[in-house]
mmCIF file of C-alpha atoms and ligand atoms in Angstrom:
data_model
loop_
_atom_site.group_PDB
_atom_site.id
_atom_site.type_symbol
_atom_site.label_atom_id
_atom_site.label_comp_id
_atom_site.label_asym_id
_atom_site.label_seq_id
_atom_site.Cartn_x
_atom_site.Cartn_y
_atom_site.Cartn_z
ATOM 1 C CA UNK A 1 15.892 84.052 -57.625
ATOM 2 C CA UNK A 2 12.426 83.188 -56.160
ATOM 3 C CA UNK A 3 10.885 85.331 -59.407
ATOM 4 C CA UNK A 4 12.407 83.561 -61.884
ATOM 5 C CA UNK A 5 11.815 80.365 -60.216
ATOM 6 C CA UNK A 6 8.316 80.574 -59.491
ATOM 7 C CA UNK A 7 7.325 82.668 -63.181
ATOM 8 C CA UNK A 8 7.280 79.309 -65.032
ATOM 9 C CA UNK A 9 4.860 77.689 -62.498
ATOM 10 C CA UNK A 10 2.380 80.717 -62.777
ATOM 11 C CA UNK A 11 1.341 79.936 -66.270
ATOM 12 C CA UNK A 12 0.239 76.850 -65.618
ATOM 13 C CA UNK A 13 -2.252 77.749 -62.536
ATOM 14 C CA UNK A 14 -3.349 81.084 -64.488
ATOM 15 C CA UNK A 15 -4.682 78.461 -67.649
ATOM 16 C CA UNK A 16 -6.095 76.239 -64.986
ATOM 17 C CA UNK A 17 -7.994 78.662 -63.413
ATOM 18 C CA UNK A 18 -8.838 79.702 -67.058
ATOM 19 C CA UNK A 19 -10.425 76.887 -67.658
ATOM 20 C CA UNK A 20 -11.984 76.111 -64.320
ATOM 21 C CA UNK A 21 -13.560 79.489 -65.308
ATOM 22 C CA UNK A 22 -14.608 78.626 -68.302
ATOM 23 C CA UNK A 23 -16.076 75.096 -67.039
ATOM 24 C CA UNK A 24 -18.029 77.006 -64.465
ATOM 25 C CA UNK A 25 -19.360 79.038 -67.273
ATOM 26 C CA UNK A 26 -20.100 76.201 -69.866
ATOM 27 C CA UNK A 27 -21.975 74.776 -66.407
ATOM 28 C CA UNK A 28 -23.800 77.736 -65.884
ATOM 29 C CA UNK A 29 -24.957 77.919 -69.069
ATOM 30 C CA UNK A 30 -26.215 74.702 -69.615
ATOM 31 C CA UNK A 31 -27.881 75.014 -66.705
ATOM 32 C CA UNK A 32 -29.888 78.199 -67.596
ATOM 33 C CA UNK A 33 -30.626 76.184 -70.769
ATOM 34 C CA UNK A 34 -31.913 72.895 -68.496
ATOM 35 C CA UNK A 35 -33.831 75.369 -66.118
ATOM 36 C CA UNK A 36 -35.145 77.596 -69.495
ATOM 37 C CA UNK A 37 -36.559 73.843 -70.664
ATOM 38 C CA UNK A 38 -37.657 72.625 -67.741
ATOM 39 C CA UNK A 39 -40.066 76.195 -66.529
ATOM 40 C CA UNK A 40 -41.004 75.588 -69.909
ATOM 41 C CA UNK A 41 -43.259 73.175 -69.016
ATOM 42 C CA UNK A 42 -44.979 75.449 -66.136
ATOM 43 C CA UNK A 43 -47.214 77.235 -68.094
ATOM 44 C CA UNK A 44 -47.939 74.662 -70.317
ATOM 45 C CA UNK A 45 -49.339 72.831 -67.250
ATOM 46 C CA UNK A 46 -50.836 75.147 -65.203
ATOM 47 C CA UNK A 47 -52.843 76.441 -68.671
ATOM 48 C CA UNK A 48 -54.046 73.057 -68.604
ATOM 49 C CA UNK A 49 -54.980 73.109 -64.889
ATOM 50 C CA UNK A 50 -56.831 76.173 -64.862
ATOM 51 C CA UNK A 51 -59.273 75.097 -67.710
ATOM 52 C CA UNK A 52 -60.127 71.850 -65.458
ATOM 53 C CA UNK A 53 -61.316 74.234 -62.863
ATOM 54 C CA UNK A 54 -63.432 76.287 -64.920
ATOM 55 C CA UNK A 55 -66.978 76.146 -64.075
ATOM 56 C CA UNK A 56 -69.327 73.800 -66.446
ATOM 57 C CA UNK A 57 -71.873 75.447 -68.682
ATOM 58 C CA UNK A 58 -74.921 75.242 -66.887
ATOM 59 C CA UNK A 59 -77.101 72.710 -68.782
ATOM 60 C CA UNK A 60 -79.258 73.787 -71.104
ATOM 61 C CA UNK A 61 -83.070 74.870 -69.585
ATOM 62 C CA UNK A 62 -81.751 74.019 -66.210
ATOM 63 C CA UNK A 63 -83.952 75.908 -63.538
ATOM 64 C CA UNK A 64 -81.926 78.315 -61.103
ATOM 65 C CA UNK A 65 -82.202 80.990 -58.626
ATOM 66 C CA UNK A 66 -83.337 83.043 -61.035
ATOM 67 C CA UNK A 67 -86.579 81.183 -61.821
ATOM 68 C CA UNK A 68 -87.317 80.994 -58.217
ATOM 69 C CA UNK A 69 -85.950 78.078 -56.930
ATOM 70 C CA UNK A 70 -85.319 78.502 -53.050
ATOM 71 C CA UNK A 71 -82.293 77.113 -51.025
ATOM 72 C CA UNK A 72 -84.046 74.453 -48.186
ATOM 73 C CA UNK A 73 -84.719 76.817 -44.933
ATOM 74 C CA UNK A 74 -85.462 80.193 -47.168
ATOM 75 C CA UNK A 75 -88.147 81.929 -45.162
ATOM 76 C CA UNK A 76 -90.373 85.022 -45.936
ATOM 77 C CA UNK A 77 -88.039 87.460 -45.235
ATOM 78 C CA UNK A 78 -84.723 86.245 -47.863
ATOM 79 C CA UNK A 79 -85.995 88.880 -50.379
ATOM 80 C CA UNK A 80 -82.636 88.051 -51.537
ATOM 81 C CA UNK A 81 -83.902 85.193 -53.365
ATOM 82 C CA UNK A 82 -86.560 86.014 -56.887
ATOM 83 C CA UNK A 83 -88.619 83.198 -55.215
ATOM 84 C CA UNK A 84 -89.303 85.438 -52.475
ATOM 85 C CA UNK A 85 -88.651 88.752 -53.961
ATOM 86 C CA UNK A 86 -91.478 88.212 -56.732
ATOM 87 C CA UNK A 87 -94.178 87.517 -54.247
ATOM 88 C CA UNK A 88 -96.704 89.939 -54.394
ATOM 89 C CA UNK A 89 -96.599 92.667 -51.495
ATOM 90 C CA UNK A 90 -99.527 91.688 -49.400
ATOM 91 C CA UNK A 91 -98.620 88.022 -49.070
ATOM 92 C CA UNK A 92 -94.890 88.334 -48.295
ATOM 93 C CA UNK A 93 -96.256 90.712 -45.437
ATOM 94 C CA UNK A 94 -98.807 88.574 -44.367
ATOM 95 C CA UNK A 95 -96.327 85.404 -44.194
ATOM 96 C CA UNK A 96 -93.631 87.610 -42.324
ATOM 97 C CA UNK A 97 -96.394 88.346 -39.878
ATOM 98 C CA UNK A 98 -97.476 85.028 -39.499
ATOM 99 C CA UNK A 99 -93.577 83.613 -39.255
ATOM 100 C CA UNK A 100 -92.606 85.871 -35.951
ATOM 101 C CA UNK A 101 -95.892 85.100 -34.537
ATOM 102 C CA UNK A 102 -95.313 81.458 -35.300
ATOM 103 C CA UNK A 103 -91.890 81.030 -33.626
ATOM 104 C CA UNK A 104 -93.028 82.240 -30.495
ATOM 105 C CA UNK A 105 -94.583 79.475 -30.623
ATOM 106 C CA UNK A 106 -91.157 77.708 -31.926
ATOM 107 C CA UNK A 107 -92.460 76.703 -35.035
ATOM 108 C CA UNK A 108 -90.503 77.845 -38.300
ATOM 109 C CA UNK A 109 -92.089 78.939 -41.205
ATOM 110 C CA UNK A 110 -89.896 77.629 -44.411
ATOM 111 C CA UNK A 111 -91.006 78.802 -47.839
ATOM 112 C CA UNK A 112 -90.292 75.922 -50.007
ATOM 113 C CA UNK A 113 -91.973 77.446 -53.015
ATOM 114 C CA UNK A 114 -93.358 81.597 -53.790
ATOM 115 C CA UNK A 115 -92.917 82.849 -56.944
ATOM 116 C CA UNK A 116 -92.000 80.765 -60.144
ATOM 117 C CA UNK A 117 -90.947 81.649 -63.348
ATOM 118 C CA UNK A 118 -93.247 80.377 -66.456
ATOM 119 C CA UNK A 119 -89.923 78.280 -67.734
ATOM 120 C CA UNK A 120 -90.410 76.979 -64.331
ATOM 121 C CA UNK A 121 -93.694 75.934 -63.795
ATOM 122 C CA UNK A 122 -93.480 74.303 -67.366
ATOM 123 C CA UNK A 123 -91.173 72.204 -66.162
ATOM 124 C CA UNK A 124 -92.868 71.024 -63.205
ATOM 125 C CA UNK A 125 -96.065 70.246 -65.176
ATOM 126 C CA UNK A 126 -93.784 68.716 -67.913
ATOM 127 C CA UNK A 127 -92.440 66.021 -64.445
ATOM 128 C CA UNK A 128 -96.029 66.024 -63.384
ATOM 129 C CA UNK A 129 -97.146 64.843 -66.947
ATOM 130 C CA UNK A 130 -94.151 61.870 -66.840
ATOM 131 C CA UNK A 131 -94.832 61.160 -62.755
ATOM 132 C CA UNK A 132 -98.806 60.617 -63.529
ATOM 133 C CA UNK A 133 -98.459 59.278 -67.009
ATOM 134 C CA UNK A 134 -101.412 61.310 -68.099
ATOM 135 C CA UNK A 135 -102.055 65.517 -68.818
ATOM 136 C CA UNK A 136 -105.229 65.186 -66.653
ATOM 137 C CA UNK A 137 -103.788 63.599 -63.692
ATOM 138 C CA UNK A 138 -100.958 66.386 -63.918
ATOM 139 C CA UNK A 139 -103.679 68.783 -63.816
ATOM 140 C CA UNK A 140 -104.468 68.009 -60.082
ATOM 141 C CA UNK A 141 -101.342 68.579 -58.959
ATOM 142 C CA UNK A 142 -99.703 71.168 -60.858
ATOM 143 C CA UNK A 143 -101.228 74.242 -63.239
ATOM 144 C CA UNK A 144 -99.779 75.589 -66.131
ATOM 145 C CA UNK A 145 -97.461 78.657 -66.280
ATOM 146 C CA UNK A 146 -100.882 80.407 -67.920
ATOM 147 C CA UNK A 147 -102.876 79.664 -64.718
ATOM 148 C CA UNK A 148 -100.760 79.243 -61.872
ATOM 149 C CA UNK A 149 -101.130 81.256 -59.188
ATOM 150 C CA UNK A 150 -96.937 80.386 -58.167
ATOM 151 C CA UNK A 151 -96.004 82.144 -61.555
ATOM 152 C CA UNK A 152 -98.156 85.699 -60.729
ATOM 153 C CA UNK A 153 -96.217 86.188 -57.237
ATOM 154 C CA UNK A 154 -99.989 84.780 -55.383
ATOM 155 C CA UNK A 155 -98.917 81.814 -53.791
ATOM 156 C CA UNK A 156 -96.298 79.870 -51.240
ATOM 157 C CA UNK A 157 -95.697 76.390 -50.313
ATOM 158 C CA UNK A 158 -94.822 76.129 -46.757
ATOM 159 C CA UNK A 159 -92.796 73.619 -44.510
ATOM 160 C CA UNK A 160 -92.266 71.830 -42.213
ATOM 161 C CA UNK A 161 -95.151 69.887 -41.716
ATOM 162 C CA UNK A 162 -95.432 71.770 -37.811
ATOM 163 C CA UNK A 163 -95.652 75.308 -40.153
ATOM 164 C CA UNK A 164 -98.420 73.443 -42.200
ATOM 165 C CA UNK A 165 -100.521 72.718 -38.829
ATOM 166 C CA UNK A 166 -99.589 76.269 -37.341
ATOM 167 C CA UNK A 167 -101.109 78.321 -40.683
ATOM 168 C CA UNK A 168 -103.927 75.923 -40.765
ATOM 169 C CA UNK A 169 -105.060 77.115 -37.543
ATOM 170 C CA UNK A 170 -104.110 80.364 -37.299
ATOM 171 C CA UNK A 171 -103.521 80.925 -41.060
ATOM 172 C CA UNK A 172 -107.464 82.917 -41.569
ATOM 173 C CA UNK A 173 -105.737 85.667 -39.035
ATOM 174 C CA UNK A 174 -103.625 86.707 -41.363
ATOM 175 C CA UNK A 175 -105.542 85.878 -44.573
ATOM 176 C CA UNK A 176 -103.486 83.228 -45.227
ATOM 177 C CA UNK A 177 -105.702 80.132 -46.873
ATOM 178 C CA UNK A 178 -105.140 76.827 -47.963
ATOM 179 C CA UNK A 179 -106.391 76.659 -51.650
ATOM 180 C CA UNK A 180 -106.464 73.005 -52.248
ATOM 181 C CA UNK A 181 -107.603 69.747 -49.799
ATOM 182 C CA UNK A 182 -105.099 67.932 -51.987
ATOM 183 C CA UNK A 183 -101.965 70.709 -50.998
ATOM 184 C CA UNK A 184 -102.172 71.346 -47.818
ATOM 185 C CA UNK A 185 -99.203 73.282 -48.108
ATOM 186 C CA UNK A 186 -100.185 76.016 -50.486
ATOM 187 C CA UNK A 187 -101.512 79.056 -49.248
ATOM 188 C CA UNK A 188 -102.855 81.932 -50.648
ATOM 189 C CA UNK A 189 -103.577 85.721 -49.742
ATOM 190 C CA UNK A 190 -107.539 85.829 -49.420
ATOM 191 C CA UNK A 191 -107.736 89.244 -47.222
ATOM 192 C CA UNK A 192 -112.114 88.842 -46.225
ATOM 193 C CA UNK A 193 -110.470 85.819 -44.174
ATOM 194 C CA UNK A 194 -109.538 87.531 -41.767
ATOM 195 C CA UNK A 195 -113.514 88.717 -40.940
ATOM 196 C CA UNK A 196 -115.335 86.014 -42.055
ATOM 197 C CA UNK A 197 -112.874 82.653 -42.123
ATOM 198 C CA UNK A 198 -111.055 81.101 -45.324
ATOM 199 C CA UNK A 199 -113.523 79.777 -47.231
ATOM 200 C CA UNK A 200 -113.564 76.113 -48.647
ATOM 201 C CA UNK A 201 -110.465 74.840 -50.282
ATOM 202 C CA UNK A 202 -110.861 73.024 -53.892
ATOM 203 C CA UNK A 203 -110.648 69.650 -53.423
ATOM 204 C CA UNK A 204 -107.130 69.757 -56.097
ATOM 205 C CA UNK A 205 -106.699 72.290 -58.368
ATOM 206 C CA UNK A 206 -108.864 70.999 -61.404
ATOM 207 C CA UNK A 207 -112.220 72.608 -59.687
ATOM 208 C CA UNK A 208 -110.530 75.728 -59.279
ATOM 209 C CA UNK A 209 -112.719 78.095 -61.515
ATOM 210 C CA UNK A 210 -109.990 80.349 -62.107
ATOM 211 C CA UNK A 211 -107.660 77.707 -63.730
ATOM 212 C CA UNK A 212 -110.854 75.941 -65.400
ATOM 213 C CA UNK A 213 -113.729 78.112 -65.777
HETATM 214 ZN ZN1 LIG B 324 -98.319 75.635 -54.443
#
């Protein structure tokens, strides 16, 4: 008796769990479909994202490593950098020299300027020519790419002002000479110092022979 009692009651749970079946399903599907939509978005956004983090276009004539622009601190030996690398031979050797002998005397030798590229130095004298307001007050101070002896690998600018002191003193040894009484931080290689003494500097670049005669 219990079969025939209990077959009519069966239908009804078997359709209900039907259709609690089916409701899970219909759930399930809609939310696929909401999570489908909604990642939708992801890609969209981080797209969008990763262009903001691009790096900017560098601006246009903007002087770089490349042209020998030096990091503050570079010293004679970060060949690494073109400002360094593109000094001629002699010099770099003679300021390497002169750097170990001056920190055992604990001052460091900083190159702030060596070798420039032409794009460079125009750009300097093009500052000089808006700092001074004239061409021939720009001349004292900074040469042209055609002239200067920064462009052909012959000359550094030195820091800290305790290097400065150091290389004008002991500088000669080495054949290390200030050029100019007006930059007393420019050196260049003059090898019969060593024997016989630097000679006069130029009183600023503009009775330099080489840049004027
Ligand atoms: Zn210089």
């Amino acid at each position: 008796m219990i079969p025939t009692t209990t077959a009519p009651a069966r239908t009804p749970r078997v359709l209900g769990r039907v259709l609690v079946s089916l409701l899970i399903a219909a759930l399930a599907i809609v939310g696929v479909a909401v999570y489908r939509s909604a990642s939708a978005t992801v890609p969209t956004g981080g797209a969008v994202d990763g262009a903001s983090q691009a790096d900017p276009p560098a601006p246009d004539g903007a002087v770089t490593l490349d042209d020998g622009l030096l990091p503050s601190g570079a010293t004679a030996f970060d060949v690494g950098y073109p400002g360094v690398a593109g000094l001629s031979h002699d010099l770099r050797a003679a300021l390497q020299r002169a750097s170990r002998d001056a920190a055992d005397d604990d001052v460091a030798v900083r190159v702030n300027s060596g070798w420039r590229s032409a794009e460079y130095q125009d750009r300097l004298l093009q500052e000089a020519v808006s700092q001074y307001g004239s061409a021939e007050e720009a001349a004292r101070w900074v040469a042209s790419s055609a002239t200067s002896a920064h462009v052909a690998g012959d000359a550094v600018d030195v820091g800290s002002y305790d290097a400065v002191d150091w290389l004008t003193a002991h500088g000669a040894g080495y054949g290390l000479c200030q050029t100019y009484g007006n930059e007393s931080w420019h050196f260049e290689l003059r090898p019969e110092a060593i024997d016989r003494g630097c000679p006069t500097p130029y009183a600023d670049p503009t009775q330099d022979p080489r840049i004027h005669g």
